Amino acid sequence: MKRTFTLWGIAMALLWLFAPCSSMAQGQDGNHEWVGNSISTVINNADADMNTVFLYNVGTHKFLNVGSHWGTSVSAYNVGMPIKVTNGDNGLYRMQGVTNTPEGNNIAFGRKMDTQDNDPVSWNRVYCDRSTQINGHNNGIRDWKFEETSAGSKTYKISCFNDEWQYNMQGNRYLHVMSGPTDGSNRLELDYPGTVNDNNGLWKIVTLKDMKEAFKEQYASDEDPADASFLIHDQDFNRSNIKVGEWKADSRFSYAMVDGTTYRFYPDGRYTYYVGMGCYRSNAYQRSYGRYWIGSVRNVNRNANANGSLTQTVTTLKKGWYRVSCDGFYSPGVQTPTWQWPWLQPSSSLKSYLFANVQGQSNGSSSVSTLLNVFKKEFSYTVDELTHEYTDQETQRESPYVKAAKLFEKGKYTNSIMVYVPNDGDKLDIGIRVEGSNMPADWTAFDNFQLQYCGNRDLVLDEMQTSVDYMVQQADANNAYTLILKRTLKEGIWNTITLPVSLTAAQFKTAFGSDAKLSKLEGQDPNRKSRIIFKSVNLSDDNTNAIEAGKLYIMMPTHGANVTGGEYKKTLKSGTTITVQAPYFVINNVTLAAAPEAIVKEQSKPTTTIDGKLQFCGSMIKQDTNIVPAYSYVLGANDGKWYFTQSDLSINGFRCWIATGDAAAAKFFTFSIDGQDFGTVTAIDGIETDNSTESGTVYNLNGQVVRSNATSLEGLPKGVYIYNKRKIIVK
């Protein structure tokens, strides 16, 4: 339920949008700061978009939401909680959010007298689940004062009066956001001082109408995308959220709620679809872990009910590219071997996907999916643990759901896809699809759905174009685009890559897989002349550039292109149209500052080859002429192995090669990344076009001639040799 995510939230995304607008969106000033609304204009307003509000904190640029203790105590977060404000007693106001537990659904300041719990996290803070009365008195202080800082400022201090005179919290208590996170996430806790002296205690009333109008009038491609997550109901699978039903479970799934009013799911083994963290009761376990509710599909010995889709329909506001993301993984279960078949360990066929489909559209870019990250087994779990109901006495025992949620909040399992919405107001189906579940411990976990608008501008890079002219017509240093990248890559093997645009680590991992690898050429190993060394690119900082425009790399993607069907067309300034066929990659927020040179060459690196150089080269376009010189190393497209060319070759765009200029001495280099060998020239005959190798000559793997004019390998020491262009092992 509580998550860290790398993009700015609604407020900051809208603040930083780059393109100018001729008029300001309702609710914002010229700097795209929220103006706010007078509380009198939202009370009892008949317009649902006006009486649904979000409380925006001026100092932190975050919104009031749930997600702290019990899962119902308030915090400040990038995404806001929809709130209804009504008239209370004596000129004060009351608020309700979207949480409804057995304790209630009011936003109220909880006192010690309101609870039998002796843990201090259970009182002297604001909760979103308080009822009208308990034990004959009000269950928390539900009446709130909205004090405008000055007439017409539409900026408020929000407070209640605590009538419990103990624990040093009596009197006025203000909503105030603490300056820094206390739990490693970007969710901020609140404290409740008796006075307010800084902007962290000031609030704006932002309406749903403000959100929609601001979103419509912004162009969201130049900086961070405009956040549209407010269009998703219960995007974080919060505890007892009244909108959880907007997630429509496939009829094949089995699930049940405890009752019809408190939105709690049974965790036991009768059910496959589950929202929670292993406990639905309001007990000590809920107090400790209520902030960690997530969504799950578990097999739990119910194959017939463990496959299907969970879907929410979102009504979009504007045509263009959207980024759909979530935290999540799928974990294929393993059946325990039986005594009859102790060696048998059947494997699961489970595959789970994040999907986004525009209703009524069949084009591949409007119907996309991506395989979720596979679980890396940071912890173990059993079916019993997935179906167990955790009690007051088990607070030291974290459920698998809690453990998964803690991984999610560290950003361990982020997933995203880009989808194209052709028309304003199109309906977009988003969700999780589970296929092939056939083992009891199969588990798909997910949380923190987000939706960002990335604008309607596109940039196409096509490996089959034979001139950079199409890039010249698209180059624009002042704007960012959604990139359509046609570069054929095979997942799980090494490929070469060079691009005319830069990609951050986040963009690289989103496009090619969270476990994708990227390396750059260092040169010949000074300590081992027969080895060419590469060095891994650090992908840990999402905001730093991983691929730099015009640089040359090798990469290993871990998943395929995110658009797998149809074609994509773009009309250039000249009026000509370029068309790429799926599969292709879609990457948001990319800038092509200038068209590149067709051929890219790194500075030569000194070697012991005949001409004394080793040069990494690449092409941005398809080369119909034989541009790759003989005696170069290229990576095979089908197997990721190094091949040593014997004649000049042509090459498609966005690919690289290593030129040696040496017909013999460089022929049997090995290759390493960070000191670990990852390949030798294992199939030198697979790509050669002539017979330049001397027939009958035997080489060792260091490229040294060990026997000339040989008719056999008899008498050679044990080892691996190259003979007549083939690797032969002498035992």
XYZ file of C-alpha atoms in Angstrom:
731
model
C 0.000 0.000 0.000
C 2.828 2.408 0.820
C 5.135 2.841 -2.146
C 8.139 4.705 -3.447
C 8.032 5.754 -7.091
C 10.526 7.727 -9.136
C 8.226 10.116 -11.004
C 6.978 13.303 -9.397
C 3.346 13.233 -8.412
C 0.434 15.202 -9.666
C 1.515 18.540 -8.335
C 5.157 18.519 -9.313
C 4.499 17.017 -12.711
C 2.140 19.834 -13.504
C 4.471 22.424 -12.025
C 7.358 21.452 -14.255
C 5.639 20.996 -17.587
C 7.587 22.887 -20.165
C 5.400 23.976 -23.043
C 3.708 27.360 -22.702
C -0.050 27.663 -22.609
C -2.061 30.589 -23.875
C -4.359 30.373 -20.864
C -3.954 29.034 -17.387
C -5.820 25.985 -16.255
C -8.522 26.507 -13.691
C -7.011 26.185 -10.222
C -3.453 27.163 -11.203
C -1.500 30.386 -11.502
C 1.035 31.418 -14.127
C 3.704 29.240 -12.514
C 1.352 26.238 -12.469
C 1.027 26.451 -8.697
C -2.339 25.446 -7.306
C -4.455 28.512 -6.557
C -6.885 26.567 -4.417
C -10.561 27.095 -3.731
C -12.585 28.791 -1.064
C -14.145 26.193 1.181
C -17.535 27.810 0.660
C -17.442 26.893 -3.044
C -17.033 23.162 -2.465
C -19.465 22.619 0.414
C -22.724 21.109 -0.890
C -21.710 21.808 -4.488
C -23.943 19.814 -6.838
C -21.048 19.211 -9.243
C -19.319 15.976 -8.198
C -16.039 17.241 -9.643
C -16.280 20.312 -7.401
C -17.286 18.590 -4.172
C -14.544 15.961 -4.501
C -11.400 17.610 -3.176
C -7.747 16.880 -2.422
C -5.824 18.617 0.351
C -2.535 19.889 -1.094
C 0.311 20.765 1.257
C 1.995 24.023 0.235
C 5.360 23.268 1.817
C 5.967 19.723 0.575
C 3.900 19.723 -2.650
C 2.247 16.508 -1.516
C -1.347 15.551 -0.837
C -3.095 14.203 2.230
C -3.562 10.448 1.975
C -3.700 7.340 4.144
C -0.842 4.893 4.568
C 0.661 5.301 8.002
C -0.140 3.316 11.177
C -3.048 0.854 10.934
C -3.196 1.677 7.232
C -5.716 4.376 8.131
C -3.583 7.053 9.800
C -2.935 9.948 7.421
C 0.321 10.789 5.653
C 1.415 13.089 2.836
C 1.930 11.428 -0.522
C 2.381 12.190 -4.208
C -1.130 10.947 -4.968
C -4.037 12.439 -3.066
C -6.984 10.906 -1.238
C -10.394 12.046 -2.557
C -12.240 13.815 0.264
C -15.800 15.031 0.765
C -16.150 18.100 3.021
C -19.489 18.839 4.704
C -20.784 21.251 7.321
C -20.242 20.250 10.931
C -21.238 21.913 14.206
C -20.605 25.523 15.211
C -19.238 26.686 11.856
C -16.758 23.826 11.632
C -16.446 21.151 8.943
C -16.320 17.383 8.652
C -14.402 15.222 6.191
C -14.722 11.725 4.802
C -12.213 9.900 2.614
C -12.488 6.562 0.807
C -11.685 4.265 3.746
C -14.411 2.315 5.509
C -13.355 -0.142 8.227
C -15.496 -1.608 11.036
C -14.422 1.446 13.053
C -15.966 3.927 10.609
C -15.226 6.250 7.686
C -14.706 9.728 9.150
C -11.448 11.705 9.182
C -10.951 12.456 12.861
C -8.313 13.140 15.503
C -8.105 10.032 17.698
C -7.762 10.377 21.447
C -6.684 7.849 24.052
C -10.239 7.726 25.384
C -11.381 6.472 21.963
C -9.380 3.235 22.038
C -8.644 0.320 24.321
C -5.230 -0.048 22.673
C -2.234 0.936 24.775
C 0.154 1.431 21.872
C 0.786 5.187 21.351
C 0.405 4.848 17.561
C -3.299 4.307 18.223
C -4.065 7.813 19.491
C -3.060 11.483 19.185
C -3.005 11.371 15.394
C -5.537 11.619 12.572
C -7.291 8.534 11.225
C -9.672 8.071 8.302
C -11.880 5.376 9.822
C -13.653 6.869 12.828
C -17.361 6.348 13.485
C -19.848 8.746 15.027
C -19.766 7.371 18.567
C -18.177 4.641 20.635
C -18.705 3.811 24.302
C -21.236 6.613 24.579
C -18.985 9.432 23.348
C -17.690 10.747 20.051
C -15.148 8.399 18.472
C -12.500 11.001 17.797
C -12.752 14.695 17.049
C -14.543 14.999 13.716
C -15.047 18.773 13.567
C -12.336 20.748 11.756
C -11.582 24.436 11.529
C -10.435 25.826 8.159
C -8.695 29.126 8.936
C -7.814 31.206 5.868
C -4.377 32.808 6.239
C -5.710 36.083 4.806
C -8.892 37.135 3.065
C -9.047 35.632 -0.418
C -5.758 33.710 -0.119
C -7.503 30.341 -0.481
C -4.746 28.971 1.732
C -5.760 27.374 5.011
C -4.542 26.221 8.377
C -6.573 23.154 9.325
C -7.034 22.265 12.990
C -9.217 20.574 15.563
C -9.583 21.170 19.306
C -8.452 18.273 21.495
C -10.516 18.163 24.671
C -8.464 15.363 26.246
C -6.137 17.103 28.710
C -3.265 14.687 28.955
C -0.272 13.462 26.952
C 0.638 17.133 26.250
C -1.671 17.228 23.220
C -4.557 19.291 24.551
C -5.973 22.330 22.776
C -5.642 23.226 19.098
C -3.927 20.580 16.967
C -2.929 21.488 13.397
C -2.338 19.282 10.364
C 1.393 19.695 9.729
C 3.676 17.615 7.484
C 7.065 16.600 8.828
C 10.022 17.597 6.664
C 11.585 14.245 5.801
C 10.525 10.631 5.337
C 10.970 8.389 8.344
C 10.617 5.030 6.620
C 12.717 5.159 3.456
C 9.813 6.032 1.164
C 8.584 9.315 -0.230
C 5.519 9.193 2.017
C 5.776 11.807 4.769
C 4.358 11.556 8.273
C 2.328 14.281 9.958
C 2.757 15.752 13.396
C 0.153 17.863 15.163
C 1.649 21.005 16.742
C -0.288 23.589 18.714
C 0.741 26.380 16.320
C 1.803 26.614 12.657
C 4.776 28.730 11.589
C 5.811 27.324 8.200
C 4.390 26.263 4.844
C 4.244 22.603 5.893
C 1.193 23.575 7.920
C -0.565 25.368 5.041
C -3.073 23.674 2.751
C -4.876 24.320 -0.534
C -8.245 22.839 -1.453
C -7.800 21.355 -4.946
C -10.918 19.979 -6.617
C -11.221 17.062 -8.997
C -12.294 19.629 -11.568
C -9.014 21.490 -11.026
C -7.118 18.268 -11.618
C -8.892 17.533 -14.854
C -8.684 21.070 -16.205
C -5.005 21.429 -15.378
C -4.280 18.077 -16.955
C -6.110 18.962 -20.163
C -4.322 22.236 -20.701
C -0.792 21.031 -20.107
C 1.509 19.501 -22.660
C 3.150 16.636 -20.890
C 6.119 15.514 -22.918
C 8.868 17.995 -22.173
C 9.628 17.166 -18.562
C 8.154 14.559 -16.271
C 4.839 13.235 -17.607
C 1.638 14.766 -16.265
C 0.311 12.511 -13.538
C -3.126 11.080 -14.256
C -3.132 8.589 -11.389
C -6.095 10.416 -9.854
C -8.189 8.786 -12.592
C -7.503 5.331 -11.105
C -9.690 4.221 -8.207
C -7.873 2.567 -5.308
C -4.608 2.665 -7.232
C -2.693 1.615 -4.118
C -4.981 -1.171 -2.816
C -5.344 0.656 0.483
C -6.914 -0.940 3.506
C -10.721 -1.189 3.219
C -10.944 1.236 0.294
C -14.552 1.695 -0.789
C -13.459 1.836 -4.445
C -11.726 -1.562 -4.504
C -14.714 -2.861 -6.450
C -13.634 -0.756 -9.429
C -11.067 -3.497 -9.952
C -13.173 -6.096 -11.783
C -12.079 -9.650 -11.103
C -12.366 -12.250 -13.842
C -15.257 -14.639 -13.260
C -12.737 -17.465 -13.052
C -11.175 -15.976 -9.923
C -12.673 -16.860 -6.560
C -12.860 -14.309 -3.744
C -15.127 -13.172 -0.931
C -15.443 -10.142 1.328
C -16.106 -10.422 5.030
C -19.183 -8.229 4.689
C -20.644 -5.775 2.223
C -19.618 -2.542 3.925
C -16.027 -2.735 5.140
C -14.246 -3.996 2.010
C -12.191 -6.706 3.684
C -11.210 -9.939 1.930
C -10.958 -13.431 3.370
C -7.376 -14.730 3.007
C -8.075 -18.450 3.397
C -7.474 -21.198 0.855
C -10.943 -21.114 -0.653
C -10.060 -17.976 -2.593
C -7.518 -17.043 -5.260
C -7.979 -13.256 -5.627
C -7.064 -11.442 -2.439
C -6.480 -7.863 -1.292
C -4.804 -7.431 2.081
C -1.751 -8.444 4.061
C -2.918 -11.621 5.805
C -5.341 -10.190 8.373
C -8.737 -8.515 8.012
C -9.463 -7.895 11.695
C -8.710 -4.677 13.600
C -6.129 -6.188 15.897
C -2.481 -5.760 16.827
C -1.389 -7.341 13.553
C -3.409 -4.770 11.627
C -1.924 -2.011 13.755
C 1.588 -3.147 12.833
C 1.072 -3.963 9.161
C -2.141 -2.296 8.001
C -0.114 0.005 5.758
C 1.065 -2.978 3.676
C -2.104 -4.097 1.910
C -1.467 -5.273 -1.658
C -3.331 -7.163 -4.387
C -2.657 -10.855 -5.053
C -3.687 -13.836 -7.130
C -2.738 -17.134 -5.454
C -3.244 -20.635 -6.857
C -3.640 -22.373 -3.458
C -4.573 -25.717 -5.080
C -7.261 -24.156 -7.250
C -6.013 -24.297 -10.838
C -9.464 -23.576 -12.263
C -9.728 -20.322 -10.290
C -6.144 -19.078 -10.511
C -6.043 -17.796 -14.108
C -7.703 -14.706 -15.501
C -7.584 -10.918 -15.416
C -8.116 -8.122 -12.925
C -9.214 -4.996 -14.798
C -10.113 -1.384 -14.134
C -11.572 0.852 -16.838
C -10.179 4.391 -16.821
C -11.769 7.188 -18.812
C -8.868 9.141 -20.277
C -8.959 12.899 -20.759
C -6.777 13.489 -23.772
C -5.437 11.543 -26.729
C -1.758 10.670 -26.791
C 0.747 8.383 -25.120
C 0.176 7.144 -21.573
C 2.565 5.343 -19.286
C 0.930 2.658 -17.138
C 3.018 1.322 -14.280
C 2.715 -0.823 -11.184
C 4.806 -2.644 -8.644
C 4.524 -6.378 -9.007
C 6.016 -9.801 -9.601
C 4.949 -13.295 -10.460
C 6.334 -16.240 -8.527
C 6.080 -19.684 -10.150
C 5.538 -22.262 -7.450
C 7.398 -25.563 -7.212
C 5.743 -28.812 -6.195
C 7.466 -30.688 -3.404
C 8.782 -34.075 -4.598
C 6.871 -37.049 -3.219
C 8.363 -40.186 -1.725
C 7.245 -42.128 -4.807
C 9.019 -39.688 -7.135
C 11.770 -38.087 -5.021
C 13.604 -36.733 -8.068
C 10.488 -35.264 -9.681
C 10.016 -31.537 -9.198
C 7.385 -30.315 -11.681
C 7.724 -26.705 -12.725
C 5.005 -24.107 -12.980
C 3.813 -22.604 -16.262
C 2.809 -19.352 -14.558
C 3.192 -16.109 -16.529
C 1.672 -12.828 -15.349
C 1.395 -9.592 -17.288
C 0.711 -5.897 -16.856
C -1.643 -4.854 -19.659
C -3.282 -1.742 -21.102
C -5.900 -1.918 -23.855
C -7.871 0.944 -25.391
C -11.444 -0.210 -25.869
C -12.459 -0.486 -29.524
C -8.881 -0.253 -30.828
C -6.930 -3.102 -32.403
C -3.677 -1.368 -33.353
C -0.686 -2.850 -31.572
C 0.287 0.435 -29.898
C -3.179 0.643 -28.295
C -3.204 -2.919 -26.996
C -0.021 -3.692 -25.094
C 1.247 -5.887 -22.304
C 4.507 -6.772 -20.634
C 5.560 -9.702 -18.512
C 5.840 -8.757 -14.862
C 9.174 -9.124 -13.139
C 9.777 -12.649 -11.955
C 10.189 -13.048 -8.201
C 13.868 -13.312 -7.212
C 13.154 -15.259 -4.033
C 14.338 -12.643 -1.553
C 12.227 -14.606 0.926
C 10.561 -17.992 0.972
C 6.868 -18.652 1.493
C 4.407 -21.525 1.593
C 0.782 -21.967 0.620
C -0.052 -22.129 4.324
C 1.548 -18.720 4.854
C -0.416 -17.261 1.931
C -3.731 -18.490 3.345
C -3.040 -18.016 7.055
C -4.987 -15.417 9.049
C -2.472 -13.647 11.280
C -3.406 -12.856 14.884
C -2.571 -10.484 17.738
C 0.133 -12.855 18.918
C 1.991 -12.940 15.581
C 3.186 -9.368 15.175
C 6.799 -10.575 15.024
C 5.959 -12.770 12.034
C 5.689 -10.908 8.743
C 3.323 -12.409 6.197
C 4.492 -12.922 2.585
C 2.302 -9.951 1.638
C 4.088 -7.655 4.079
C 7.457 -8.840 2.830
C 6.420 -8.245 -0.778
C 5.080 -4.776 0.048
C 8.371 -3.818 1.665
C 10.218 -4.883 -1.486
C 7.811 -2.816 -3.569
C 8.410 0.318 -1.535
C 12.141 -0.056 -2.194
C 11.489 0.013 -5.942
C 12.570 -3.598 -6.449
C 9.775 -4.666 -8.792
C 8.611 -1.788 -10.969
C 6.871 -2.544 -14.269
C 5.587 -0.176 -16.950
C 4.236 -0.030 -20.481
C 3.419 2.713 -22.969
C 0.007 2.715 -24.642
C -1.388 5.045 -27.306
C -4.880 6.500 -26.798
C -6.154 7.709 -30.210
C -9.038 9.929 -29.049
C -9.951 12.265 -26.203
C -12.080 10.421 -23.678
C -11.234 6.904 -24.852
C -11.733 4.206 -22.254
C -8.543 2.443 -21.218
C -8.571 -0.977 -19.568
C -5.574 -1.558 -17.304
C -4.714 -4.418 -15.014
C -3.047 -7.767 -14.388
C -3.444 -10.950 -16.436
C -2.464 -14.345 -15.015
C -1.854 -17.310 -17.313
C -0.634 -20.869 -16.934
C -0.971 -21.133 -13.156
C -0.833 -24.829 -12.300
C 1.036 -25.078 -8.983
C -0.353 -24.475 -5.473
C 2.324 -21.892 -4.575
C 1.936 -19.856 -7.782
C 1.580 -16.251 -6.663
C 1.194 -12.928 -8.455
C 1.556 -9.819 -6.265
C 0.872 -6.223 -7.362
C 0.328 -2.711 -6.052
C 0.742 1.016 -6.722
C -0.819 1.440 -10.170
C 0.009 4.779 -11.744
C -0.951 6.542 -14.946
C 1.052 9.334 -16.574
C 0.277 11.308 -19.710
C 3.305 11.643 -21.983
C 1.948 13.892 -24.717
C 1.135 13.288 -28.354
C 4.507 13.900 -29.985
C 6.479 10.993 -31.364
C 9.968 10.220 -32.605
C 10.631 7.202 -34.819
C 14.020 5.489 -35.080
C 14.074 2.678 -37.628
C 16.926 0.225 -38.156
C 15.998 -0.198 -41.838
C 16.290 3.456 -42.900
C 19.238 4.038 -45.249
C 19.769 7.760 -44.605
C 19.877 10.021 -41.561
C 17.588 12.476 -43.384
C 14.518 11.134 -41.575
C 16.260 11.984 -38.276
C 17.137 15.477 -39.538
C 13.419 16.101 -40.050
C 12.629 15.016 -36.487
C 15.511 16.624 -34.573
C 14.408 19.138 -31.932
C 16.625 20.016 -28.977
C 13.834 21.897 -27.176
C 11.207 19.184 -26.917
C 10.879 15.642 -25.665
C 9.038 12.895 -27.479
C 7.742 9.385 -27.108
C 10.304 7.233 -28.900
C 9.248 4.460 -31.264
C 12.411 2.363 -31.537
C 12.619 -0.314 -34.191
C 15.770 -2.232 -33.292
C 15.553 -6.010 -33.487
C 16.964 -7.432 -30.258
C 16.987 -10.926 -28.860
C 16.442 -11.188 -25.148
C 18.822 -13.147 -22.964
C 21.852 -12.728 -25.242
C 24.333 -9.955 -25.919
C 23.499 -7.441 -28.664
C 25.309 -4.309 -29.822
C 23.555 -0.937 -29.577
C 24.189 2.671 -30.510
C 21.511 5.363 -30.559
C 21.301 9.045 -31.528
C 19.458 9.756 -28.254
C 20.370 9.388 -24.593
C 18.442 7.111 -22.245
C 18.459 7.270 -18.467
C 18.899 4.127 -16.421
C 15.170 4.184 -15.673
C 14.291 4.438 -19.361
C 16.741 1.678 -20.246
C 15.384 -0.715 -17.612
C 11.773 0.117 -18.449
C 12.315 -0.577 -22.144
C 14.599 -3.593 -21.978
C 13.916 -5.147 -18.582
C 14.678 -4.363 -14.968
C 17.535 -6.897 -15.064
C 18.860 -5.852 -18.474
C 22.631 -5.375 -18.710
C 24.678 -2.699 -20.459
C 28.449 -2.552 -21.003
C 30.971 -0.411 -22.848
C 34.305 -1.315 -24.452
C 37.446 -0.643 -22.424
C 40.008 -2.181 -24.819
C 42.633 -4.901 -24.764
C 43.442 -6.355 -21.356
C 46.959 -5.092 -20.510
C 47.582 -8.184 -18.408
C 46.221 -10.689 -20.882
C 46.776 -9.661 -24.464
C 44.334 -12.215 -25.864
C 41.355 -10.699 -24.050
C 39.134 -7.739 -24.936
C 37.504 -6.222 -21.871
C 34.175 -4.478 -21.352
C 32.968 -2.659 -18.250
C 29.380 -2.680 -16.975
C 27.419 0.557 -16.939
C 26.026 1.349 -13.485
C 22.219 1.278 -13.714
C 21.467 1.845 -10.025
C 20.677 5.573 -10.300
C 17.488 5.885 -12.323
C 18.089 9.530 -13.184
C 21.595 9.277 -14.664
C 22.223 8.586 -18.331
C 22.882 4.937 -19.102
C 23.103 5.201 -22.882
C 24.667 8.417 -24.154
C 23.791 9.618 -27.626
C 26.360 8.530 -30.196
C 28.178 6.137 -27.853
C 28.673 2.417 -28.489
C 27.613 -0.418 -26.190
C 26.725 -4.065 -25.869
C 23.516 -4.936 -24.028
C 21.518 -7.937 -22.882
C 17.753 -7.274 -22.748
C 15.649 -9.438 -20.467
C 12.327 -8.930 -22.186
C 11.174 -8.264 -25.711
C 9.586 -5.236 -27.331
C 6.463 -3.941 -25.611
C 4.477 -3.569 -28.858
C 4.228 -6.906 -30.618
C 1.561 -6.406 -33.277
C 0.572 -4.008 -36.038
C 2.512 -1.151 -37.570
C 3.363 2.419 -36.681
C 3.365 5.280 -39.181
C 4.720 8.797 -38.934
C 4.505 11.598 -41.469
C 7.676 13.677 -41.649
C 7.970 17.400 -42.354
C 8.629 16.604 -46.010
C 5.282 14.849 -46.277
C 6.809 11.396 -46.629
C 5.679 8.629 -44.307
C 7.872 6.115 -42.543
C 6.362 2.864 -41.349
C 7.754 0.378 -38.862
C 6.339 -3.051 -38.261
C 6.046 -4.521 -34.787
C 7.776 -5.593 -32.674
C 9.143 -2.244 -31.523
C 9.995 -0.520 -28.258
C 8.202 2.553 -26.882
C 10.146 4.848 -24.530
C 8.805 8.119 -23.134
C 10.469 11.512 -22.662
C 13.294 11.229 -25.208
C 15.015 14.146 -26.974
C 16.782 14.010 -30.345
C 18.927 17.123 -30.097
C 20.468 16.765 -33.556
C 20.727 14.226 -36.334
C 23.866 12.089 -35.953
C 26.528 11.117 -38.416
C 25.691 7.883 -40.187
C 28.882 6.195 -38.940
C 30.134 6.502 -35.364
C 33.686 5.582 -34.388
C 35.259 5.656 -30.967
C 38.862 6.688 -30.500
C 41.127 3.777 -31.416
C 42.516 1.826 -28.486
C 46.122 0.543 -28.604
C 46.543 -3.198 -29.130
C 49.120 -5.779 -30.093
C 47.432 -6.471 -33.427
C 49.350 -5.896 -36.645
C 48.073 -2.352 -37.173
C 48.215 -1.648 -33.445
C 44.611 -0.550 -32.982
C 41.247 -1.782 -31.812
C 38.292 0.401 -32.768
C 34.636 0.203 -31.739
C 32.444 1.431 -34.606
C 28.718 1.721 -35.206
C 26.125 2.687 -37.773
C 22.962 4.718 -37.181
C 21.414 3.541 -40.464
C 21.119 0.431 -42.592
C 24.249 0.113 -44.703
C 23.620 -1.631 -48.008
C 27.292 -1.396 -48.901
C 29.811 -3.574 -47.094
C 30.770 -1.057 -44.431
C 32.042 -3.519 -41.807
C 35.647 -4.325 -42.769
C 37.117 -7.789 -42.822
C 38.839 -8.940 -39.638
C 36.191 -7.353 -37.408
C 34.270 -8.809 -34.508
C 30.469 -8.764 -34.640
C 27.870 -10.254 -32.302
C 25.623 -12.877 -33.865
C 21.990 -11.776 -33.923
C 20.642 -15.221 -33.105
C 23.096 -16.535 -30.541
C 24.951 -13.537 -29.077
C 28.310 -15.116 -29.905
C 31.293 -13.265 -31.287
C 32.105 -13.837 -34.941
C 35.302 -12.876 -36.715
C 34.596 -11.630 -40.240
C 36.661 -12.769 -43.193
C 35.219 -10.275 -45.681
C 33.493 -6.906 -45.670
C 29.845 -6.980 -44.537
C 26.722 -4.807 -44.617
C 24.858 -3.987 -41.402
C 21.504 -2.652 -40.198
C 21.093 0.487 -38.135
C 21.898 0.959 -34.425
C 24.539 -1.793 -34.444
C 28.265 -1.881 -33.720
C 31.390 -3.842 -34.537
C 34.993 -4.026 -33.344
C 37.542 -3.472 -36.104
C 40.992 -5.024 -35.635
C 42.701 -4.668 -39.015
C 44.464 -7.972 -38.351
C 43.844 -11.162 -40.291
C 45.466 -13.541 -37.850
C 46.672 -12.368 -34.466
C 43.337 -10.947 -33.337
C 41.322 -13.862 -34.576
C 40.951 -15.686 -31.303
C 40.469 -12.982 -28.719
C 38.305 -13.788 -25.723
C 35.947 -11.257 -24.174
C 35.214 -10.324 -20.577
C 32.932 -7.999 -18.619
C 34.224 -6.763 -15.275
C 36.879 -9.480 -15.326
C 34.465 -12.332 -16.077
C 34.828 -14.082 -19.436
C 31.583 -14.096 -21.353
C 32.519 -15.427 -24.749
C 35.106 -16.627 -27.202
C 34.893 -16.843 -30.966
C 33.015 -20.111 -30.920
C 31.678 -20.274 -34.445
C 34.095 -18.479 -36.720
C 32.713 -20.231 -39.785
C 29.145 -19.121 -39.166
C 29.479 -15.680 -40.719
C 32.569 -15.844 -42.863
C 32.235 -15.326 -46.608
C 35.604 -16.593 -47.826
C 38.298 -19.070 -46.850
C 41.134 -16.867 -45.724
C 42.132 -19.195 -42.906
C 45.089 -21.351 -43.846
C 43.835 -24.915 -44.384
C 45.385 -27.421 -41.988
C 46.628 -24.797 -39.494
C 45.842 -25.470 -35.804
C 45.469 -22.584 -33.338
C 45.084 -22.471 -29.594
C 42.526 -20.117 -27.996
C 45.160 -17.406 -27.679
C 45.412 -17.265 -31.470
C 48.841 -18.852 -31.605
C 49.730 -21.348 -34.320
C 50.531 -24.675 -32.674
C 50.756 -26.816 -35.837
C 50.987 -25.890 -39.517
C 49.879 -28.045 -42.469
C 48.334 -30.475 -40.017
C 46.456 -33.553 -41.193
C 45.332 -34.503 -37.651
C 45.476 -33.359 -34.025
C 47.119 -36.523 -32.811
C 49.862 -35.902 -30.278
C 48.658 -32.486 -29.137
C 48.200 -31.892 -25.375
C 44.701 -31.925 -23.920
C 42.856 -28.696 -24.609
C 40.675 -26.729 -27.001
C 41.937 -25.920 -30.493
C 40.697 -24.217 -33.631
C 41.198 -26.404 -36.706
C 39.750 -25.697 -40.139
C 37.567 -22.972 -38.578
C 36.024 -25.282 -35.979
C 36.538 -25.667 -32.247
C 37.848 -29.126 -31.386
C 38.483 -30.564 -27.928
C 41.413 -32.918 -27.453
C 40.840 -35.198 -24.454
